[in-house]
Amino acid sequence: MQPSIPPSPISPPLAGARAYPAGGLAFPHRDLTGIGLLARHEILFLLDEAEQWVELNRQSQKRAGLLSGLTIINAFFENSTRTLLSFEIAGKRLGADVVNMHAATSSVKKGETLIDTAMTLNAMRADAIVIRHASSGAVRLIAGKVDCPVLNAGDGQHEHPTQALLDALTIRQALHLPRGSDLNGLIVTICGDILHSRVARSNILSLTALGAVVRVCAPPALMPAEIEAMGVTVFHDFDAALKGANVVMMLRLQQERMQGQFIPSPREYRHLYGLTLDRLARAEPDALVMHPGPMNRGVEIDSQVADHPTRSLITHQVECGVAIRMACLDVLTRRARGVAGWESQPSSPAGAAYGAPA
Ligand code: NCD
């Protein structure tokens, strides 16, 4: 069931106010390695492109042949369920041949270097490579070594750009905001293991670029130093962080990235930072709840909240994930497919500086 959505706290843009640069100038990047390299209008362009795929994915016939004949390699050096499946479904719905490489069964386990793996994938003439890796910066490294577009599906604690895009699209759809809209004035509270979270980083970059007011909340041990420089307000008291929030984004404790004891116990963590129905009442009356998954029910989020029929957007996030990945795969392969107007897209991984005017 889709949530019944509260009235938008945001004023919609003037009709037709947003126009993008023509053709490939709308997204002049070969790769998608991070939100930090994107200008505001480029983020909006990808969100707008994804809207058509949300619609297609709701039809019984879901196939578009745009990428027919292209090969996409999903190279996942770190475990994943939803992101890998989402990219695989996205590529297949667009008609591409999609191949998944799991690091657990690959030559990486035999000591092959990342660069050698990248060169091998390149020699197989993939048309796009989607990479998840446990090291921050690994995706950029590979992007510099291969000849095709590279998409970051999460690199260490650095970025997870498609997650941030799908989250922005989910919010925009939930608030019934039309194409071209940003999230100006929306108060978004992100709570959890901010320190280890690439989802938090990419979301902070994207939400602030779209005009949202972003609050981050975590125990001091799980809050990165000087995160205020990213334009967010820091909270350690969850109740205070919730007051006035329109959207509450919960994050998992990333135990696999923790070296040492960061929290006294899951029970104590839940007491202070778990999202219960009672606690959600401190946010705006119709505040929406998000979680990128995987969830630890009963720790950072209670089932009553996660499964709430009108407040939880969690399944809608998964739905928007496929659409966003379809949009990214389409846009990044336009140059290679010879789409009119996209010939001049640069072949290097460089991009416009973050914060460039729309
Ligand atoms: C996140 C990730 O892998 O960064 N999950 C996801 O992509 N849906 C968050 C997490 O692992 O907690």
CSV table of C-alpha atoms and ligand atoms in Angstrom, one decimal:
chain,number,residue,atom,x,y,z
A,1,MET,CA,0.0,0.0,0.0
A,2,GLN,CA,1.3,3.5,-0.8
A,3,PRO,CA,1.3,5.9,2.1
A,4,SER,CA,-1.4,8.6,2.1
A,5,ILE,CA,0.8,11.6,1.8
A,6,PRO,CA,0.6,14.8,3.9
A,7,PRO,CA,0.4,18.2,2.1
A,8,SER,CA,3.8,19.3,0.9
A,9,PRO,CA,5.7,21.8,3.2
A,10,ILE,CA,7.5,22.9,0.0
A,11,SER,CA,6.3,25.4,-2.5
A,12,PRO,CA,6.3,23.8,-5.9
A,13,PRO,CA,8.3,25.5,-8.6
A,14,LEU,CA,6.7,27.7,-11.3
A,15,ALA,CA,5.4,25.6,-14.1
A,16,GLY,CA,8.1,25.1,-16.7
A,17,ALA,CA,10.6,27.0,-14.6
A,18,ARG,CA,13.2,24.3,-14.8
A,19,ALA,CA,15.0,23.7,-18.1
A,20,TYR,CA,18.2,21.7,-18.6
A,21,PRO,CA,21.1,22.4,-20.9
A,22,ALA,CA,20.5,20.8,-24.2
A,23,GLY,CA,21.5,17.1,-24.9
A,24,GLY,CA,24.6,15.8,-23.2
A,25,LEU,CA,25.3,19.1,-21.5
A,26,ALA,CA,22.4,18.1,-19.1
A,27,PHE,CA,24.7,15.5,-17.7
A,28,PRO,CA,28.2,15.9,-18.9
A,29,HIS,CA,29.8,13.1,-16.9
A,30,ARG,CA,31.0,9.8,-18.1
A,31,ASP,CA,30.7,8.2,-14.7
A,32,LEU,CA,28.6,8.4,-11.6
A,33,THR,CA,31.1,8.0,-8.8
A,34,GLY,CA,29.6,10.4,-6.3
A,35,ILE,CA,26.9,13.1,-5.7
A,36,GLY,CA,29.8,15.4,-4.7
A,37,LEU,CA,30.7,15.8,-8.3
A,38,LEU,CA,27.2,16.8,-9.5
A,39,ALA,CA,25.6,20.2,-9.8
A,40,ARG,CA,22.1,20.7,-8.5
A,41,HIS,CA,20.5,20.7,-11.9
A,42,GLU,CA,22.3,17.4,-12.8
A,43,ILE,CA,20.8,15.7,-9.8
A,44,LEU,CA,17.3,17.1,-10.8
A,45,PHE,CA,17.9,15.8,-14.3
A,46,LEU,CA,18.5,12.3,-13.1
A,47,LEU,CA,15.4,12.4,-10.8
A,48,ASP,CA,13.3,13.7,-13.7
A,49,GLU,CA,14.6,11.0,-16.1
A,50,ALA,CA,13.7,8.3,-13.5
A,51,GLU,CA,10.0,9.4,-13.3
A,52,GLN,CA,9.2,7.6,-16.6
A,53,TRP,CA,10.7,4.4,-15.3
A,54,VAL,CA,8.7,4.4,-12.1
A,55,GLU,CA,5.6,4.5,-14.4
A,56,LEU,CA,6.9,1.8,-16.7
A,57,ASN,CA,7.8,-0.5,-13.8
A,58,ARG,CA,4.1,-0.3,-12.6
A,59,GLN,CA,2.9,-1.7,-15.9
A,60,SER,CA,2.6,-5.5,-16.5
A,61,GLN,CA,4.9,-5.2,-19.5
A,62,LYS,CA,8.1,-3.7,-18.1
A,63,ARG,CA,10.5,-4.1,-20.9
A,64,ALA,CA,12.2,-1.2,-22.8
A,65,GLY,CA,14.8,-2.1,-25.4
A,66,LEU,CA,17.0,1.0,-25.1
A,67,LEU,CA,20.1,-0.9,-24.0
A,68,SER,CA,19.6,-4.0,-26.2
A,69,GLY,CA,22.9,-5.4,-27.3
A,70,LEU,CA,24.9,-3.7,-24.5
A,71,THR,CA,26.7,-5.6,-21.7
A,72,ILE,CA,26.6,-4.4,-18.2
A,73,ILE,CA,28.9,-6.0,-15.5
A,74,ASN,CA,27.9,-5.7,-11.9
A,75,ALA,CA,31.2,-6.2,-10.0
A,76,PHE,CA,30.4,-6.5,-6.4
A,77,PHE,CA,33.4,-6.8,-4.1
A,78,GLU,CA,31.2,-6.5,-1.0
A,79,ASN,CA,27.9,-8.3,-0.1
A,80,SER,CA,24.7,-6.9,-1.2
A,81,THR,CA,21.1,-8.0,-1.8
A,82,ARG,CA,18.9,-5.1,-2.7
A,83,THR,CA,21.5,-3.0,-4.6
A,84,LEU,CA,22.8,-5.8,-6.7
A,85,LEU,CA,19.3,-7.0,-7.5
A,86,SER,CA,18.1,-3.5,-8.2
A,87,PHE,CA,20.9,-2.8,-10.7
A,88,GLU,CA,20.4,-6.3,-12.3
A,89,ILE,CA,16.7,-5.7,-12.7
A,90,ALA,CA,17.3,-2.1,-14.0
A,91,GLY,CA,19.7,-3.3,-16.7
A,92,LYS,CA,17.5,-6.2,-17.8
A,93,ARG,CA,14.3,-4.0,-18.0
A,94,LEU,CA,16.3,-1.8,-20.4
A,95,GLY,CA,17.1,-4.8,-22.5
A,96,ALA,CA,20.9,-5.1,-21.7
A,97,ASP,CA,22.8,-8.3,-21.0
A,98,VAL,CA,23.6,-8.2,-17.3
A,99,VAL,CA,26.4,-10.2,-15.8
A,100,ASN,CA,27.1,-10.3,-12.1
A,101,MET,CA,30.6,-10.8,-10.7
A,102,HIS,CA,30.7,-11.8,-7.0
A,103,ALA,CA,34.0,-11.2,-5.3
A,104,ALA,CA,33.6,-14.2,-3.1
A,105,THR,CA,33.9,-16.5,-6.1
A,106,SER,CA,36.3,-14.3,-8.2
A,107,SER,CA,40.0,-14.1,-8.6
A,108,VAL,CA,40.1,-11.3,-6.1
A,109,LYS,CA,40.1,-14.1,-3.5
A,110,LYS,CA,43.2,-15.5,-5.3
A,111,GLY,CA,45.1,-12.2,-4.7
A,112,GLU,CA,44.4,-10.4,-8.0
A,113,THR,CA,44.8,-6.7,-7.6
A,114,LEU,CA,41.9,-4.4,-8.1
A,115,ILE,CA,43.5,-2.8,-11.2
A,116,ASP,CA,44.0,-6.3,-12.8
A,117,THR,CA,40.4,-7.1,-12.2
A,118,ALA,CA,39.4,-3.8,-13.7
A,119,MET,CA,41.6,-4.4,-16.8
A,120,THR,CA,40.0,-7.8,-17.2
A,121,LEU,CA,36.5,-6.4,-17.1
A,122,ASN,CA,37.6,-3.7,-19.5
A,123,ALA,CA,39.0,-6.2,-22.0
A,124,MET,CA,35.6,-8.0,-22.0
A,125,ARG,CA,34.3,-4.7,-23.5
A,126,ALA,CA,31.6,-4.0,-21.0
A,127,ASP,CA,29.4,-1.0,-21.9
A,128,ALA,CA,29.0,-0.1,-18.3
A,129,ILE,CA,30.5,-1.4,-15.0
A,130,VAL,CA,28.7,-1.1,-11.7
A,131,ILE,CA,31.0,-1.4,-8.7
A,132,ARG,CA,30.6,-1.9,-5.0
A,133,HIS,CA,33.8,-2.1,-3.0
A,134,ALA,CA,34.7,-1.9,0.7
A,135,SER,CA,37.4,0.7,0.2
A,136,SER,CA,36.5,4.4,-0.2
A,137,GLY,CA,37.9,5.6,-3.5
A,138,ALA,CA,38.1,2.2,-5.1
A,139,VAL,CA,35.4,3.0,-7.6
A,140,ARG,CA,37.1,6.2,-8.8
A,141,LEU,CA,40.3,4.2,-9.1
A,142,ILE,CA,38.7,1.7,-11.4
A,143,ALA,CA,36.9,4.5,-13.4
A,144,GLY,CA,40.3,5.9,-14.2
A,145,LYS,CA,41.4,2.6,-15.7
A,146,VAL,CA,38.5,1.5,-17.9
A,147,ASP,CA,37.0,2.8,-21.1
A,148,CYS,CA,33.3,2.6,-20.3
A,149,PRO,CA,31.0,4.4,-17.8
A,150,VAL,CA,31.4,3.3,-14.2
A,151,LEU,CA,28.6,3.6,-11.6
A,152,ASN,CA,29.4,3.6,-7.9
A,153,ALA,CA,27.1,1.1,-6.0
A,154,GLY,CA,28.8,2.0,-2.7
A,155,ASP,CA,32.5,2.5,-1.9
A,156,GLY,CA,33.5,2.1,1.7
A,157,GLN,CA,32.4,5.0,3.8
A,158,HIS,CA,32.6,7.4,0.9
A,159,GLU,CA,29.5,7.5,-1.3
A,160,HIS,CA,26.5,5.6,-2.5
A,161,PRO,CA,25.1,8.0,-5.1
A,162,THR,CA,22.2,6.0,-6.5
A,163,GLN,CA,20.9,5.5,-2.9
A,164,ALA,CA,20.8,9.3,-2.4
A,165,LEU,CA,19.1,9.8,-5.8
A,166,LEU,CA,16.5,7.1,-5.0
A,167,ASP,CA,15.9,8.7,-1.6
A,168,ALA,CA,15.3,12.1,-3.1
A,169,LEU,CA,13.0,10.7,-5.7
A,170,THR,CA,11.0,8.8,-3.1
A,171,ILE,CA,10.6,12.0,-1.0
A,172,ARG,CA,9.6,14.0,-4.1
A,173,GLN,CA,7.0,11.4,-5.1
A,174,ALA,CA,5.7,10.9,-1.6
A,175,LEU,CA,5.0,14.6,-1.4
A,176,HIS,CA,3.5,14.7,-4.9
A,177,LEU,CA,6.0,17.2,-6.1
A,178,PRO,CA,6.1,17.6,-9.9
A,179,ARG,CA,9.1,17.0,-12.1
A,180,GLY,CA,11.8,19.7,-11.7
A,181,SER,CA,11.0,20.3,-8.0
A,182,ASP,CA,13.7,20.4,-5.4
A,183,LEU,CA,13.3,19.8,-1.7
A,184,ASN,CA,13.6,23.4,-0.6
A,185,GLY,CA,12.8,23.9,3.1
A,186,LEU,CA,12.1,20.3,3.9
A,187,ILE,CA,13.6,19.3,7.3
A,188,VAL,CA,15.3,15.9,7.1
A,189,THR,CA,16.7,14.2,10.2
A,190,ILE,CA,19.3,11.4,9.5
A,191,CYS,CA,19.9,9.3,12.6
A,192,GLY,CA,22.2,6.4,13.2
A,193,ASP,CA,25.8,5.4,12.4
A,194,ILE,CA,26.7,8.5,10.5
A,195,LEU,CA,30.4,7.9,10.9
A,196,HIS,CA,30.5,4.7,8.8
A,197,SER,CA,27.7,5.5,6.4
A,198,ARG,CA,28.2,6.3,2.7
A,199,VAL,CA,24.4,6.6,2.5
A,200,ALA,CA,24.5,9.5,5.0
A,201,ARG,CA,27.3,11.2,3.1
A,202,SER,CA,25.7,10.9,-0.3
A,203,ASN,CA,22.3,12.0,1.2
A,204,ILE,CA,23.8,15.0,2.9
A,205,LEU,CA,25.3,16.1,-0.4
A,206,SER,CA,22.2,15.6,-2.4
A,207,LEU,CA,19.6,16.9,0.1
A,208,THR,CA,21.6,20.1,0.9
A,209,ALA,CA,22.1,20.6,-2.9
A,210,LEU,CA,18.3,20.3,-3.3
A,211,GLY,CA,17.7,22.9,-0.6
A,212,ALA,CA,16.6,20.6,2.3
A,213,VAL,CA,17.6,21.5,5.9
A,214,VAL,CA,19.6,18.4,7.1
A,215,ARG,CA,20.1,17.4,10.7
A,216,VAL,CA,22.3,14.5,11.6
A,217,CYS,CA,21.9,12.7,14.9
A,218,ALA,CA,24.2,10.0,16.5
A,219,PRO,CA,26.0,9.2,19.7
A,220,PRO,CA,29.3,11.3,19.7
A,221,ALA,CA,31.3,8.1,18.9
A,222,LEU,CA,29.4,7.6,15.7
A,223,MET,CA,29.5,11.2,14.5
A,224,PRO,CA,32.3,12.2,12.1
A,225,ALA,CA,34.4,15.2,13.2
A,226,GLU,CA,33.6,18.5,11.5
A,227,ILE,CA,30.6,17.2,9.7
A,228,GLU,CA,29.1,20.7,10.2
A,229,ALA,CA,31.2,21.7,7.3
A,230,MET,CA,28.8,19.8,5.0
A,231,GLY,CA,26.1,22.2,5.9
A,232,VAL,CA,24.2,20.1,8.5
A,233,THR,CA,23.3,20.6,12.1
A,234,VAL,CA,24.6,18.1,14.6
A,235,PHE,CA,22.4,16.5,17.3
A,236,HIS,CA,23.2,13.9,19.9
A,237,ASP,CA,19.7,14.1,21.4
A,238,PHE,CA,17.3,12.2,19.1
A,239,ASP,CA,14.1,13.8,20.6
A,240,ALA,CA,15.5,17.3,19.9
A,241,ALA,CA,16.6,16.2,16.3
A,242,LEU,CA,13.0,15.0,15.6
A,243,LYS,CA,11.2,18.2,16.6
A,244,GLY,CA,9.8,19.7,13.4
A,245,ALA,CA,11.3,17.0,11.1
A,246,ASN,CA,9.3,16.3,7.9
A,247,VAL,CA,11.4,13.2,7.1
A,248,VAL,CA,13.3,10.8,9.4
A,249,MET,CA,15.9,8.7,7.7
A,250,MET,CA,17.2,5.9,9.9
A,251,LEU,CA,20.5,4.1,9.5
A,252,ARG,CA,21.8,0.7,10.6
A,253,LEU,CA,24.8,0.3,13.0
A,254,GLN,CA,27.5,-0.8,10.5
A,255,GLN,CA,29.1,-3.3,12.9
A,256,GLU,CA,31.2,-4.7,10.1
A,257,ARG,CA,33.0,-1.4,9.8
A,258,MET,CA,33.5,-0.8,13.5
A,259,GLN,CA,36.8,-1.6,15.0
A,260,GLY,CA,36.3,-1.6,18.8
A,261,GLN,CA,33.3,-0.8,20.9
A,262,PHE,CA,31.3,2.2,19.6
A,263,ILE,CA,28.1,1.7,21.6
A,264,PRO,CA,27.6,0.3,25.1
A,265,SER,CA,24.9,-2.3,24.0
A,266,PRO,CA,22.2,-2.6,21.3
A,267,ARG,CA,19.6,-2.2,24.1
A,268,GLU,CA,21.0,1.0,25.3
A,269,TYR,CA,21.3,2.2,21.7
A,270,ARG,CA,17.7,1.5,21.0
A,271,HIS,CA,16.7,3.3,24.1
A,272,LEU,CA,18.4,6.5,23.0
A,273,TYR,CA,18.4,6.3,19.2
A,274,GLY,CA,15.8,3.7,18.2
A,275,LEU,CA,12.8,5.0,16.3
A,276,THR,CA,9.6,3.9,18.1
A,277,LEU,CA,6.1,5.0,17.4
A,278,ASP,CA,6.2,7.1,20.6
A,279,ARG,CA,9.3,8.8,19.5
A,280,LEU,CA,8.1,9.5,16.0
A,281,ALA,CA,5.3,11.5,17.5
A,282,ARG,CA,7.9,14.2,18.3
A,283,ALA,CA,8.4,14.9,14.6
A,284,GLU,CA,5.9,16.7,12.4
A,285,PRO,CA,2.4,15.0,12.6
A,286,ASP,CA,2.8,13.4,9.2
A,287,ALA,CA,6.5,12.9,9.1
A,288,LEU,CA,7.7,10.2,6.8
A,289,VAL,CA,10.1,7.5,7.7
A,290,MET,CA,12.9,6.0,5.5
A,291,HIS,CA,15.6,3.4,5.8
A,292,PRO,CA,18.0,2.2,3.1
A,293,GLY,CA,18.0,-1.3,4.4
A,294,PRO,CA,19.1,-3.8,5.6
A,295,MET,CA,17.1,-3.0,8.8
A,296,ASN,CA,17.9,-4.2,12.3
A,297,ARG,CA,14.3,-4.3,13.6
A,298,GLY,CA,14.2,-3.6,17.3
A,299,VAL,CA,17.5,-1.8,17.3
A,300,GLU,CA,17.4,1.4,15.2
A,301,ILE,CA,13.8,1.0,14.1
A,302,ASP,CA,10.7,-0.7,15.5
A,303,SER,CA,8.5,-2.9,13.3
A,304,GLN,CA,5.5,-0.7,14.1
A,305,VAL,CA,7.3,2.2,12.4
A,306,ALA,CA,9.0,0.3,9.6
A,307,ASP,CA,5.7,-1.4,8.6
A,308,HIS,CA,3.5,1.7,9.2
A,309,PRO,CA,1.0,1.8,6.4
A,310,THR,CA,1.0,5.6,6.0
A,311,ARG,CA,4.3,6.8,7.4
A,312,SER,CA,6.9,4.4,6.2
A,313,LEU,CA,8.4,4.9,2.7
A,314,ILE,CA,10.7,1.9,2.9
A,315,THR,CA,9.2,-0.2,0.2
A,316,HIS,CA,8.7,2.8,-2.0
A,317,GLN,CA,12.5,3.4,-1.7
A,318,VAL,CA,13.1,0.0,-3.1
A,319,GLU,CA,10.7,0.7,-6.0
A,320,CYS,CA,12.3,4.1,-6.8
A,321,GLY,CA,15.8,2.4,-6.6
A,322,VAL,CA,15.1,0.4,-9.8
A,323,ALA,CA,13.8,3.5,-11.6
A,324,ILE,CA,16.8,5.6,-10.6
A,325,ARG,CA,19.2,2.9,-11.7
A,326,MET,CA,17.4,2.6,-15.1
A,327,ALA,CA,17.8,6.4,-15.5
A,328,CYS,CA,21.5,6.3,-14.6
A,329,LEU,CA,22.2,3.4,-17.0
A,330,ASP,CA,20.3,5.1,-19.8
A,331,VAL,CA,21.9,8.5,-19.4
A,332,LEU,CA,25.5,7.2,-19.0
A,333,THR,CA,25.3,5.0,-22.1
A,334,ARG,CA,23.8,7.6,-24.4
A,335,ARG,CA,27.1,8.7,-25.8
A,336,ALA,CA,28.1,5.1,-26.7
A,337,ARG,CA,24.6,4.5,-28.2
A,338,GLY,CA,25.0,7.6,-30.4
A,339,VAL,CA,21.9,9.3,-29.0
A,340,ALA,CA,21.4,12.6,-30.8
A,341,GLY,CA,22.9,15.5,-28.9
A,342,TRP,CA,24.9,13.3,-26.6
A,343,GLU,CA,28.0,12.9,-28.8
A,344,SER,CA,30.0,15.5,-26.9
A,345,GLN,CA,29.7,13.9,-23.5
A,346,PRO,CA,33.2,13.8,-22.1
A,347,SER,CA,35.1,10.5,-22.1
A,348,SER,CA,37.0,11.3,-19.0
A,349,PRO,CA,35.7,10.7,-15.4
A,350,ALA,CA,36.0,14.4,-14.6
A,351,GLY,CA,32.9,16.4,-13.8
A,352,ALA,CA,31.6,19.7,-12.8
A,353,ALA,CA,32.4,20.9,-9.3
A,354,TYR,CA,29.8,20.3,-6.6
A,355,GLY,CA,27.7,23.4,-5.9
A,356,ALA,CA,28.0,24.8,-9.4
A,357,PRO,CA,25.0,27.0,-10.1
A,358,ALA,CA,22.0,25.4,-11.6
B,1,NCD,C1,23.4,0.4,2.5
B,1,NCD,C2,24.9,0.2,2.0
B,1,NCD,O1,25.2,-0.9,1.6
B,1,NCD,O2,25.6,1.2,2.0
B,1,NCD,N1,22.5,-0.4,2.0
B,1,NCD,C3,22.0,-0.3,0.7
B,1,NCD,O3,22.7,-0.1,-0.2
B,1,NCD,N2,20.7,-0.5,0.6
B,1,NCD,C4,23.4,0.6,3.9
B,1,NCD,C5,23.8,-0.4,4.9
B,1,NCD,O4,24.5,-1.4,4.5
B,1,NCD,O5,23.5,-0.3,6.0
